[in-house]
Coordinates of C-alpha atoms in Angstrom, one line a residue:
M1 CA -0.2 0.2 0.0
I2 CA 1.8 3.5 -0.7
D3 CA 0.8 6.1 1.5
I4 CA -0.4 9.3 -0.3
G5 CA 0.2 11.4 2.6
M6 CA -3.4 12.6 3.3
R7 CA -4.9 12.2 6.4
M8 CA -8.3 10.7 7.3
L9 CA -11.2 12.7 8.7
T10 CA -11.9 12.9 12.2
P11 CA -15.3 11.8 13.6
R12 CA -16.1 15.4 14.2
E13 CA -15.1 16.5 11.0
L14 CA -17.4 13.6 9.2
F15 CA -20.3 15.1 11.1
R16 CA -19.7 18.4 10.5
A17 CA -19.4 17.7 6.8
Q18 CA -22.8 15.9 6.8
G19 CA -24.3 19.2 8.1
F20 CA -24.6 18.0 11.7
P21 CA -24.4 20.8 14.3
T22 CA -21.2 21.6 16.0
D23 CA -23.2 20.8 19.7
Y24 CA -24.0 17.4 18.5
V25 CA -23.0 14.9 20.5
I26 CA -21.0 12.2 19.1
E27 CA -18.5 11.2 21.9
G28 CA -20.4 8.9 23.7
V29 CA -23.6 8.3 25.5
W30 CA -25.1 8.5 29.1
D31 CA -26.3 5.5 30.6
G32 CA -29.3 4.9 33.5
L33 CA -30.6 8.7 33.2
D34 CA -33.5 7.1 34.6
S35 CA -31.6 6.3 37.8
D36 CA -29.9 8.2 40.7
S37 CA -26.2 7.7 39.2
P38 CA -26.3 8.1 35.2
T39 CA -22.6 7.2 33.6
W40 CA -20.9 8.4 30.7
R41 CA -20.1 6.0 28.2
P42 CA -17.5 7.2 25.6
F43 CA -17.7 5.6 22.4
A44 CA -14.4 4.5 20.5
K45 CA -13.5 6.5 17.5
D46 CA -14.4 3.5 15.0
V47 CA -18.1 3.6 16.6
Q48 CA -18.1 7.4 16.0
V49 CA -17.2 6.8 12.3
S50 CA -19.6 4.0 11.8
C51 CA -22.7 5.8 13.4
C52 CA -21.9 8.7 10.7
G53 CA -21.7 6.3 8.1
N54 CA -25.3 5.1 9.2
S55 CA -26.8 8.3 9.8
V56 CA -29.1 10.7 7.9
C57 CA -28.1 14.1 7.8
P58 CA -30.3 16.7 9.0
P59 CA -30.4 18.5 6.0
L60 CA -31.9 15.6 4.1
A61 CA -34.0 14.6 6.5
E62 CA -35.9 18.2 6.9
A63 CA -36.2 18.3 2.9
I64 CA -37.5 14.8 3.0
V65 CA -40.3 16.0 6.2
S66 CA -40.8 18.9 4.3
A67 CA -41.7 17.2 1.0
N68 CA -43.8 14.5 2.5
C69 CA -45.1 15.7 5.8
G70 CA -45.9 19.2 5.6
H71 CA -48.8 18.7 8.5
L72 CA -45.8 17.3 10.7
Q73 CA -43.5 20.6 9.8
A74 CA -46.4 22.9 10.3
A75 CA -46.7 21.4 13.9
G76 CA -43.1 21.6 14.5
Q77 CA -42.8 25.2 13.7
E78 CA -45.5 26.3 15.7
R79 CA -44.1 24.7 18.7
K80 CA -41.0 26.3 17.9
T81 CA -42.4 29.8 17.9
E82 CA -44.0 29.0 21.0
A83 CA -41.0 28.1 22.6
E84 CA -39.2 31.1 21.3
G85 CA -41.7 33.7 22.1

């Protein structure tokens, strides 16, 4: 195999390239949120990358919902307006 001198993208870079917001949590998950002592379980880098590969980016999901579920989008906009106002 020949090294072409290019680095691999980090999991964060992959998620950002797909349209996920900067604050989207990809580093792990909280287990036991229904208990008195939740614990943070970090994801390995390969798990983070595989999650990105199996994801649907937010802009695409929004476009699909807009095209097929206008009534749901209208309800979501109403809730957003109420929360902001």
